[in-house]
Coordinates of C-alpha atoms in Angstrom, one line a residue:
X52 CA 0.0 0.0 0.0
X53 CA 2.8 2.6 0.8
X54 CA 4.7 2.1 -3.0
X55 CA 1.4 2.6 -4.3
X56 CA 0.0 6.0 -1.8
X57 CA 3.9 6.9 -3.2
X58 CA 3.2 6.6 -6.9
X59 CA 0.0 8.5 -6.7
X60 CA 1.9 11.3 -4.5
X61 CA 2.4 14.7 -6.5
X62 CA 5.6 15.2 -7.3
X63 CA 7.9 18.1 -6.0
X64 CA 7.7 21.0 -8.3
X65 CA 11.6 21.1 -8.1
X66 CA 11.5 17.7 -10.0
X67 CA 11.6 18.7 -13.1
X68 CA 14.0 21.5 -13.7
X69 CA 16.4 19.6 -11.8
X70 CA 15.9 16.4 -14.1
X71 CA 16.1 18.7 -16.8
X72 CA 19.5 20.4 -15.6
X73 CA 20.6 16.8 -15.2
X74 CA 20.3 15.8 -18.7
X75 CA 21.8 19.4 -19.7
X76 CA 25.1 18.4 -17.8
X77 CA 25.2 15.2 -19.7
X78 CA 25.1 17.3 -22.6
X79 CA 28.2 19.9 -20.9
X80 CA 30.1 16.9 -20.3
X81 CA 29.9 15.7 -23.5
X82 CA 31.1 19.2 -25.3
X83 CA 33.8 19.7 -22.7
X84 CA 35.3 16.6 -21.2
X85 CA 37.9 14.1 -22.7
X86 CA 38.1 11.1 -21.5
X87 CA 37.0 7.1 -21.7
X88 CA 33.0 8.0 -21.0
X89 CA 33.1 11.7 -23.0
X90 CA 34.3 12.7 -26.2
X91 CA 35.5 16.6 -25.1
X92 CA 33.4 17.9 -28.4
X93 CA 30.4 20.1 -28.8
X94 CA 30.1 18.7 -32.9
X95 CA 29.3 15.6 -31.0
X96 CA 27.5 17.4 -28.2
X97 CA 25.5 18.9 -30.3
X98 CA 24.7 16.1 -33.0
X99 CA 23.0 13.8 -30.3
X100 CA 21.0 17.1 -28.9
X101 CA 20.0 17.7 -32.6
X102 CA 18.6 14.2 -32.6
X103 CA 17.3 13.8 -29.1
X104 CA 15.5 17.2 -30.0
X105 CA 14.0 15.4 -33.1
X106 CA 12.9 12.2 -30.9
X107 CA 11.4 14.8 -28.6
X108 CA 9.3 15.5 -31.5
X109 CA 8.4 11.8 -32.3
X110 CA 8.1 11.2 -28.4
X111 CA 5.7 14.1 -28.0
X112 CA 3.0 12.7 -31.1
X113 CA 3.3 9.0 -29.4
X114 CA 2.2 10.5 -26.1
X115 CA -0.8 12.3 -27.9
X116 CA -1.9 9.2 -29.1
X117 CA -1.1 6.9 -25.7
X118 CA -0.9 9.6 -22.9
X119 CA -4.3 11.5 -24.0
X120 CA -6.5 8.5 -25.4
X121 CA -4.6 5.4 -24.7
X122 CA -4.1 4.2 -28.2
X123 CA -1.2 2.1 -29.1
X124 CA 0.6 2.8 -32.2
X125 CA 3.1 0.1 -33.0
X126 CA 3.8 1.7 -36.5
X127 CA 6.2 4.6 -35.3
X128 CA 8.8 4.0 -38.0
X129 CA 6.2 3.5 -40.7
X130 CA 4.3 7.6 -40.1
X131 CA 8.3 8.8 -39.9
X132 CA 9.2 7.6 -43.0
X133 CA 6.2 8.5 -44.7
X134 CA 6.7 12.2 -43.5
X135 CA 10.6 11.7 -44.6
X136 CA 9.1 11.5 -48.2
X137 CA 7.4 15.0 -47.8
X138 CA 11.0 16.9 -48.5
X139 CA 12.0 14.7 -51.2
X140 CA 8.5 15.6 -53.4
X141 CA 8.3 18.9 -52.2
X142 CA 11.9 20.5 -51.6
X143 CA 14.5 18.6 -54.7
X144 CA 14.8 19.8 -57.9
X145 CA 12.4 18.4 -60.9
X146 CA 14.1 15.6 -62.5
X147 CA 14.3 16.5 -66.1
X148 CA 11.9 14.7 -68.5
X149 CA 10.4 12.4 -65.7
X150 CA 6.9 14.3 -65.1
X151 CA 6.8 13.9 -69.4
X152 CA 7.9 10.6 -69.0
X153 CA 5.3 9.2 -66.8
X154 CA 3.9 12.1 -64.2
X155 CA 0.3 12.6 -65.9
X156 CA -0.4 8.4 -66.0
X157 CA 1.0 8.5 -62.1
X158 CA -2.1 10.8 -61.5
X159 CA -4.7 9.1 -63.3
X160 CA -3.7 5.5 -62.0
X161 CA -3.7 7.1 -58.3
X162 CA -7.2 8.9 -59.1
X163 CA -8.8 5.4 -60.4
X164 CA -7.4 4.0 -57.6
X165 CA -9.0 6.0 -55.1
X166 CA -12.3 6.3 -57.5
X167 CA -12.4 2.4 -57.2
X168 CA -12.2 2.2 -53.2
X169 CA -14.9 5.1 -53.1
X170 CA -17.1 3.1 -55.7
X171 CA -16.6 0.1 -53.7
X172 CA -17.7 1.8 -50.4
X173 CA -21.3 3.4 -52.0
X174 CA -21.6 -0.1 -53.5
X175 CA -21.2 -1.4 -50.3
X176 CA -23.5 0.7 -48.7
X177 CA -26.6 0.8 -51.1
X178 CA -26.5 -3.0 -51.9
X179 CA -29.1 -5.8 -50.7
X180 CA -26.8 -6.9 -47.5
X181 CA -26.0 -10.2 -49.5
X182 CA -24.6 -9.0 -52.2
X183 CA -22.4 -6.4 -50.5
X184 CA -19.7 -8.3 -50.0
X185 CA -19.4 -9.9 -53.8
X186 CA -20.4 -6.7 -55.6
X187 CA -17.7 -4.8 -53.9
X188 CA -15.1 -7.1 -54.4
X189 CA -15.7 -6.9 -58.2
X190 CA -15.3 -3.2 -58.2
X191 CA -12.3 -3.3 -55.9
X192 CA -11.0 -6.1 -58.6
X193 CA -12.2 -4.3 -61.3
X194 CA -10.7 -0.7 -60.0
X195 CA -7.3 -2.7 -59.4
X196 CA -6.8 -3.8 -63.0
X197 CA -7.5 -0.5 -64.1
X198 CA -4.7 0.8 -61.9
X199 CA -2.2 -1.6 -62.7
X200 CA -2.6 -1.4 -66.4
X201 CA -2.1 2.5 -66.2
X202 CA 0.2 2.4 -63.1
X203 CA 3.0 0.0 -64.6
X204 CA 4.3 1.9 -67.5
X205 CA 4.1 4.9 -66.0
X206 CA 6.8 3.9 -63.4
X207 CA 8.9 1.7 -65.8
X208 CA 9.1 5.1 -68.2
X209 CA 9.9 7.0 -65.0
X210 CA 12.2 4.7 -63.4
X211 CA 13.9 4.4 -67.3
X212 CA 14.5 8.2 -66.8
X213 CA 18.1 8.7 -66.4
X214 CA 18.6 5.7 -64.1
X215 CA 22.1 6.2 -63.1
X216 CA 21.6 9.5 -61.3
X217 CA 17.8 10.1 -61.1
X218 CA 15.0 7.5 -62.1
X219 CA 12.8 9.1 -60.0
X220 CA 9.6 11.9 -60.5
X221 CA 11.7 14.5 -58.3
X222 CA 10.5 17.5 -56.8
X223 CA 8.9 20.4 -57.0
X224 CA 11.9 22.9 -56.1
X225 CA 10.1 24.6 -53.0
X226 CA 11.2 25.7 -49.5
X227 CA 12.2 22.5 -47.6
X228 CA 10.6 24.6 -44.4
X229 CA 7.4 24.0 -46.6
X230 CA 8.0 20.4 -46.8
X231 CA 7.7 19.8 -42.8
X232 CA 4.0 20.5 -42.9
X233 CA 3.5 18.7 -46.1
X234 CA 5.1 15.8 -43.8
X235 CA 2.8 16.2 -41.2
X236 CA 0.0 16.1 -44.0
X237 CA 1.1 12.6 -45.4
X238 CA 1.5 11.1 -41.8
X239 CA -2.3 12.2 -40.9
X240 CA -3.8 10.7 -44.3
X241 CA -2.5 7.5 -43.8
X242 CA -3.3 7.2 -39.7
X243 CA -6.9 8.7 -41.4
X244 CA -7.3 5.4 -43.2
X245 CA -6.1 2.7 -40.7
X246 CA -8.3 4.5 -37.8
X247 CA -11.7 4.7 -40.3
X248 CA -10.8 0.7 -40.1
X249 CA -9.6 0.1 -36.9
X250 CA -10.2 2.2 -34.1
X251 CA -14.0 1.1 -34.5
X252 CA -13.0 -2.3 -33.5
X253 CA -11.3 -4.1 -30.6
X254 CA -8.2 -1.5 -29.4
X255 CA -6.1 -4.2 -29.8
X256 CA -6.9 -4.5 -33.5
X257 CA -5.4 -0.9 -33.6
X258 CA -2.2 -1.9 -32.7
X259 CA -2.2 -4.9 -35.5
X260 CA -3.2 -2.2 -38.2
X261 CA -0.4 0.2 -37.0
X262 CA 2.3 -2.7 -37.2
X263 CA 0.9 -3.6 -40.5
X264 CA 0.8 -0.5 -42.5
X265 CA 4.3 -0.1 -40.9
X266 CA 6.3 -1.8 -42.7
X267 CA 3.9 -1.6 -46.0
X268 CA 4.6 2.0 -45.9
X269 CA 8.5 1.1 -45.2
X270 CA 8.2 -1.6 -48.3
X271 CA 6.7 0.7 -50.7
X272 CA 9.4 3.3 -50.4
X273 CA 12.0 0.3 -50.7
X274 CA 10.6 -0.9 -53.8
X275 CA 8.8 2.2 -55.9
X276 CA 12.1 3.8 -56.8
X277 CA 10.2 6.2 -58.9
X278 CA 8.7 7.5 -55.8
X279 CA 12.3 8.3 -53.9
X280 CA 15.1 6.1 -56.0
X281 CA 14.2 3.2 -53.4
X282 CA 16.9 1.4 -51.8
X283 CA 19.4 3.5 -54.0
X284 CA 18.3 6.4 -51.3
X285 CA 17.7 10.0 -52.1
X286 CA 20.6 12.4 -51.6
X287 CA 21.0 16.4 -51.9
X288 CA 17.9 16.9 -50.2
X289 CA 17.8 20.6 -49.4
X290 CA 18.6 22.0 -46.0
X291 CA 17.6 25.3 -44.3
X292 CA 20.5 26.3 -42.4
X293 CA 24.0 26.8 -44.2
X294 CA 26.3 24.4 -46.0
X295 CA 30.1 24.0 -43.8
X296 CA 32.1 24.3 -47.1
X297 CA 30.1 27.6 -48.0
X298 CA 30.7 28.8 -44.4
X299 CA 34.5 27.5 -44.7
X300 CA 34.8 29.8 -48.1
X301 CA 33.2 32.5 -46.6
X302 CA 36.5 35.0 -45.4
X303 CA 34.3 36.5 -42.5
X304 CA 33.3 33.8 -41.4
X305 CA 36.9 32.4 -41.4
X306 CA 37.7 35.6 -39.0
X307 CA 35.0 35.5 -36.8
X308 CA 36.1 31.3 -35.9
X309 CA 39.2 32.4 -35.4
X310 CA 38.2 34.9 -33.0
X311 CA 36.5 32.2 -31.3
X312 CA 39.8 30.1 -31.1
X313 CA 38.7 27.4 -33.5
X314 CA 39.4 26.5 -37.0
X315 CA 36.8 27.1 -39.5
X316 CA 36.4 23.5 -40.5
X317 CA 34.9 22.7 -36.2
X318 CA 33.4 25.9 -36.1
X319 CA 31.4 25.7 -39.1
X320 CA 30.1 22.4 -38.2
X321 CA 28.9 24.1 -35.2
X322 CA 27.3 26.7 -36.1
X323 CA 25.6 24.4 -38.2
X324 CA 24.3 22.1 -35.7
X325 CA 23.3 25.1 -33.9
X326 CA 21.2 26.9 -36.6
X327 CA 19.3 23.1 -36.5
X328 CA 19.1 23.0 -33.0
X329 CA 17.3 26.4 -32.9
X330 CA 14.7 25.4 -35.6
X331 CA 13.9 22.4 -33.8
X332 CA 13.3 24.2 -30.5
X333 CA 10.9 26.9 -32.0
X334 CA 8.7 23.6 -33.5
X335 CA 9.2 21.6 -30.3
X336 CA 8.2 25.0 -27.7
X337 CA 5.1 25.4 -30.0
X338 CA 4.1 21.8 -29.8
X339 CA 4.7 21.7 -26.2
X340 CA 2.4 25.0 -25.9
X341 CA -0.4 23.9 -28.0
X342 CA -0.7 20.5 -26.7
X343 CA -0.6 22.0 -23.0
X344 CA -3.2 24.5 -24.3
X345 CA -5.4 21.8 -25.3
X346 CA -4.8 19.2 -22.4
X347 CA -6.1 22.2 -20.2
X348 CA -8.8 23.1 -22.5
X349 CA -12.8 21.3 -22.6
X350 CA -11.0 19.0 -24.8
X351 CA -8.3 17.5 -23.2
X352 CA -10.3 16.6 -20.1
X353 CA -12.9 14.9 -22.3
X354 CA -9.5 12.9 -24.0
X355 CA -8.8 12.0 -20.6
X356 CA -12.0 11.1 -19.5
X357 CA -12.5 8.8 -22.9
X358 CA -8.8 7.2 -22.2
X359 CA -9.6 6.7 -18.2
X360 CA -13.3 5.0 -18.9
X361 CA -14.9 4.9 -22.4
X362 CA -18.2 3.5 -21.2
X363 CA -18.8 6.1 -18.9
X364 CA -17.6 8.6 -21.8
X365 CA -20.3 7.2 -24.1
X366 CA -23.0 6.8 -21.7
X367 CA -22.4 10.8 -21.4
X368 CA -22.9 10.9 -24.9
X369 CA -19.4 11.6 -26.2
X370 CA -18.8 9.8 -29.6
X371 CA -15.5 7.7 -28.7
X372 CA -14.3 6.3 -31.8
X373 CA -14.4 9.8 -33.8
X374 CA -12.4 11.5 -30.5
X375 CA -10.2 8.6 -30.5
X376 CA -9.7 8.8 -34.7
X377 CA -9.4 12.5 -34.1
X378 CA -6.8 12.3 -31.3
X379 CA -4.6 9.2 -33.5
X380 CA -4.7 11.8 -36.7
X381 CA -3.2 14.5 -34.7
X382 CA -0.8 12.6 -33.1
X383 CA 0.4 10.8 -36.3
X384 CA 0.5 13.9 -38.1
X385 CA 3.5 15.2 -35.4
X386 CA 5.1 11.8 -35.3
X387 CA 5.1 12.9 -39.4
X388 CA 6.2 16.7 -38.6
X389 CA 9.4 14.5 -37.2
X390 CA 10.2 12.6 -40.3
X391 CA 10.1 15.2 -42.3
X392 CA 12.2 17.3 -40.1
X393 CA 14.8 14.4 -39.6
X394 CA 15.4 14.0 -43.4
X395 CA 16.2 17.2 -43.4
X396 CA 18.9 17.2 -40.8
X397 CA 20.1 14.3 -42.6
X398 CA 19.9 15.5 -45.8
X399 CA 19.2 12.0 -47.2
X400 CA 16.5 9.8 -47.6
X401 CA 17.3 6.2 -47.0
X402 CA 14.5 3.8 -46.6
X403 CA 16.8 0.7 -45.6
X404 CA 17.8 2.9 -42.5
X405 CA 14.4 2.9 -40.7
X406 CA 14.8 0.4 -38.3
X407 CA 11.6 -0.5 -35.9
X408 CA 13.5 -1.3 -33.0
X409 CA 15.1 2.6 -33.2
X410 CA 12.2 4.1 -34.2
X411 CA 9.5 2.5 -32.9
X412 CA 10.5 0.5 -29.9
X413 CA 12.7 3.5 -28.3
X414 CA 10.1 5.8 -29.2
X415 CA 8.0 4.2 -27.1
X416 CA 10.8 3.7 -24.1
X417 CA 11.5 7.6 -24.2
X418 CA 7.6 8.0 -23.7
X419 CA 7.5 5.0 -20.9
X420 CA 10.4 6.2 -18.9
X421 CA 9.7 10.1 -19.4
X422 CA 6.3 9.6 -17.9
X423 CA 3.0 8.9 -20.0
X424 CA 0.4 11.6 -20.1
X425 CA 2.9 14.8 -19.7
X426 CA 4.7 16.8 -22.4
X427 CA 7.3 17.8 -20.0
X428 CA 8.2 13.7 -19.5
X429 CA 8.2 13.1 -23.3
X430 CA 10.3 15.9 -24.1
X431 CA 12.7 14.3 -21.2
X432 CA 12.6 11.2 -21.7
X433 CA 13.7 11.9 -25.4
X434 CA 16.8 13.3 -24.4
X435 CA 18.2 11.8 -21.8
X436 CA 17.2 8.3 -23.5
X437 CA 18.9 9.1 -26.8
X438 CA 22.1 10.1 -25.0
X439 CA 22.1 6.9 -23.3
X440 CA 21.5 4.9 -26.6
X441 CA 24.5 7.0 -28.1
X442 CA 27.0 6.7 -25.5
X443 CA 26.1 3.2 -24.7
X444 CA 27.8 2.1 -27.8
X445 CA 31.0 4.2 -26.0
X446 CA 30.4 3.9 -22.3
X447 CA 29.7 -0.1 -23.1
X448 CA 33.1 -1.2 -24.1
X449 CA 34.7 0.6 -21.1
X450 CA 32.1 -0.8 -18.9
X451 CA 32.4 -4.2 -19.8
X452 CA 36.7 -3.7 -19.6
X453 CA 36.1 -2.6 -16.2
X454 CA 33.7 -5.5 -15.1
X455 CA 36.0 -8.1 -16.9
X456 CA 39.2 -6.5 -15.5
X457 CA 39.5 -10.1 -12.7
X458 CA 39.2 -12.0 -16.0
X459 CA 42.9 -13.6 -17.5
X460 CA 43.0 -12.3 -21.0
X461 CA 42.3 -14.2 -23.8
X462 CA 39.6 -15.0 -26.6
X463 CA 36.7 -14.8 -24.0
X464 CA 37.3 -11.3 -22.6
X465 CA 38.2 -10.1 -25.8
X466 CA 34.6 -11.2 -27.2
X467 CA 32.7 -9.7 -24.3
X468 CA 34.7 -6.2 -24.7
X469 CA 34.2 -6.6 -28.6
X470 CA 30.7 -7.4 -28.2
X471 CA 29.4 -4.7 -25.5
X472 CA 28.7 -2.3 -28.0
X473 CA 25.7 -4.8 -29.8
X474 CA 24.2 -4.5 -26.0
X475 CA 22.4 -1.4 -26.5
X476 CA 19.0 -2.5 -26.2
X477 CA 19.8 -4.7 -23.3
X478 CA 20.8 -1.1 -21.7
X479 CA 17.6 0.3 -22.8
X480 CA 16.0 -3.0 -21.2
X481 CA 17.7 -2.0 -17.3
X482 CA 16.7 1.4 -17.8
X483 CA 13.2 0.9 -18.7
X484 CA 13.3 -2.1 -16.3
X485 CA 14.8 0.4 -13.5
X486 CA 12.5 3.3 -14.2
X487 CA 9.1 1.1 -13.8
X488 CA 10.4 -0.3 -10.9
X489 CA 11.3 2.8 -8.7
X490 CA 9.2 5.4 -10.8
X491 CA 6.0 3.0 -12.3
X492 CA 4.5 6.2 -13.7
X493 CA 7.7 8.0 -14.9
X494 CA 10.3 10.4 -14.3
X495 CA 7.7 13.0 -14.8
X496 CA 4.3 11.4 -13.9
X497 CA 1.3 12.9 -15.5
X498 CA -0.8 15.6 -13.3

């Protein structure tokens, strides 16, 4: 009875800057100390800020969905990557002669498409109930036919484009800022369709659909290379902060580094890192702001209401599945903000790279161990859970040297020293195991 009086207990309203503060002196040790455990660099200080700032982001539109309504997405990487295509369409140059090549038939095969699913769906509805099932199966067959036969030579006179260095449709040449929302857009279509299907049902089916659509999304970008060149990856995407060789040519710049004491080559990577770490903290403040605005708002409570007890939610009246398909749309459309804004950073769209266990699984850890339900423990958990899964490929080899150090040497301690840095997610594992033990509701428990 006491761990559980405990749990419930607010927490002290010191608690959080000084987690916060914490995880920043992680981040100081990292830019200024040189030893074993830190590397004594702010490139590298700053690179896993830049990407813990970006799983913030990703952490933040996963506790949306789970915190607020108690939804389980399992298809994380899948609504990243699909927002990572946003920049590619909208931010790269037009590929000469692809759009003449194949771009109009692309259109009308995806229009067809979508005419035959619609088709299917008033056929559905209007039809004696046993002939729904049969008389919508011949239009989706019907509809799919008529795709294929327009769909396939489009993309094999696309994809026969200049193959070496394009054989894709390209861009449209605009702002890559423009392409985050655009991101966002792609992420919230697609969680559109699987909630329509699934959050009607069982919630467990939700989780199933999430999983599934997943890893189509992450097989269609592997295998439609006219779409983003496949698993020959995209590179050049467009970036909105400087390039370091233009900032190394540049003479002032060149003068004002060596004010600073540093060469132009690390201080240009710098400055770099921090022009991205700025634009990421003006989207993540803003999402923090609205989404506390809205917990606190009419809304919010209801969300909370529905995730706490959904009979007693619909008994009131309140329509559950729309608030819940409303809530998963949101959410999915920031987890798609994130992949958009991480291709970015990157610079390079790589479809082979999106690996569930990173993007999904640890997602979901930074959320668990951050605290489920507030903003504040999402954004936390981010950080200080990325640093860990950096630093454990570092700090692991050391650790395991230090634990092995009674050992004689030979073949075995060699093989555990060589193999600590593969133990990342069994880190992960004893910190989430850790966490839920001492803190069941978080490092920052919801209010």
């Amino acid at each position: 009875m006491s761990s559980n009086r405990q749990a419930d207990a607010p927490s002290s309203p010191l608690r959080a800057p000084l987690l916060f503060a914490a995880v920043a002196v992680l981040f100081v040790l990292e830019g200024t100390l040189s030893n074993a455990w830190f590397s004594g660099s702010w490139n590298s200080a700053l690179t896993i800020l830049n990407m813990g700032l970006l799983s913030a982001v990703t952490a933040l539109g996963v506790n949306m969905i789970w915190g607020y309504g108690g939804l389980f997405n399992a298809g994380v990487v899948g609504f990243l990557a699909l927002g990572g295509l946003a920049p590619v369409l909208v931010s790269t140059p037009a590929v000469p002669g692809a759009w003449a090549a194949g771009g109009p038939r692309i259109l009308l095969a995806l229009a067809a498409g979508l005419g035959a699913l619609a088709l299917a769906t008033l056929v559905a509805r209007r039809s004696p109930p046993r002939w729904r099932v049969p008389l919508a199966a011949v239009v989706v067959l019907a509809g799919y036919a008529l795709f294929r036969t327009v769909f396939d030579p489009a993309v094999a006179a696309i994809e026969a484009n200049n193959p070496a260095k394009a054989g894709n449709i390209g861009g449209l040449g605009l702002p890559v800022l423009l392409s985050w929302p655009v991101g966002a857009l792609f992420a919230a279509a697609a969680a559109w369709a699987v909630g329509k299907v699934a959050l009607g049902l069982r919630s467990d089916y939700l989780a199933i659909a999430t999983l599934g659509i997943g890893e189509i999304i992450i097989a269609v970008l592997k295998n439609e290379g006219w779409l983003a060149r496949g698993v020959l990856n995209m590179t050049g995407v467009p970036r909105p902060v400087p390039y370091e060789l233009d900032l190394q040519a540049d003479p002032d710049f060149v003068a004002r580094a060596a004010g600073w004491g540093m060469d132009a080559a690390t201080a240009s990577g710098i400055w770099v890192k921090l022009c991205y770490a700025g634009l990421f903290v003006v989207v993540l403040v803003a999402l923090i702001v609205l989404s506390e605005l809205a917990l606190r708002s009419p809304w919010g409570r209801m969300m909370r209401a529905i995730r706490d007890n959904e009979i007693a939610a619909s008994a009131m009246g309140k329509d559950v599945t729309r608030r819940h398909l409303q809530l998963f749309v949101i959410g999915c459309a920031v987890i798609g903000l994130a992949g958009a804004m991480m291709i970015t950073l990157d610079g390079l769209m790589a479809p082979g790279g999106y690996n569930p266990l990173r993007y999904t699984f640890l997602i979901w850890v930074m959320v668990i161990v951050g605290g489920s339900g507030n903003n504040w423990g999402a954004v936390l958990g981010a950080l200080l859970i990325w640093f860990l899964w950096i630093k454990a490929e570092v700090w692991g080899p050391a650790a395991m040297a230090l634990l092995t150090a009674p050992f004689p040497d030979g073949p075995m301690r060699s093989h555990l020293i060589d193999s600590a840095p593969q133990m990342r997610f069994i880190a992960m594992g004893l910190v989430l195991l850790l966490v839920l033990r001492f803190a069941p509701r978080g490092l920052l428990p919801e209010r």
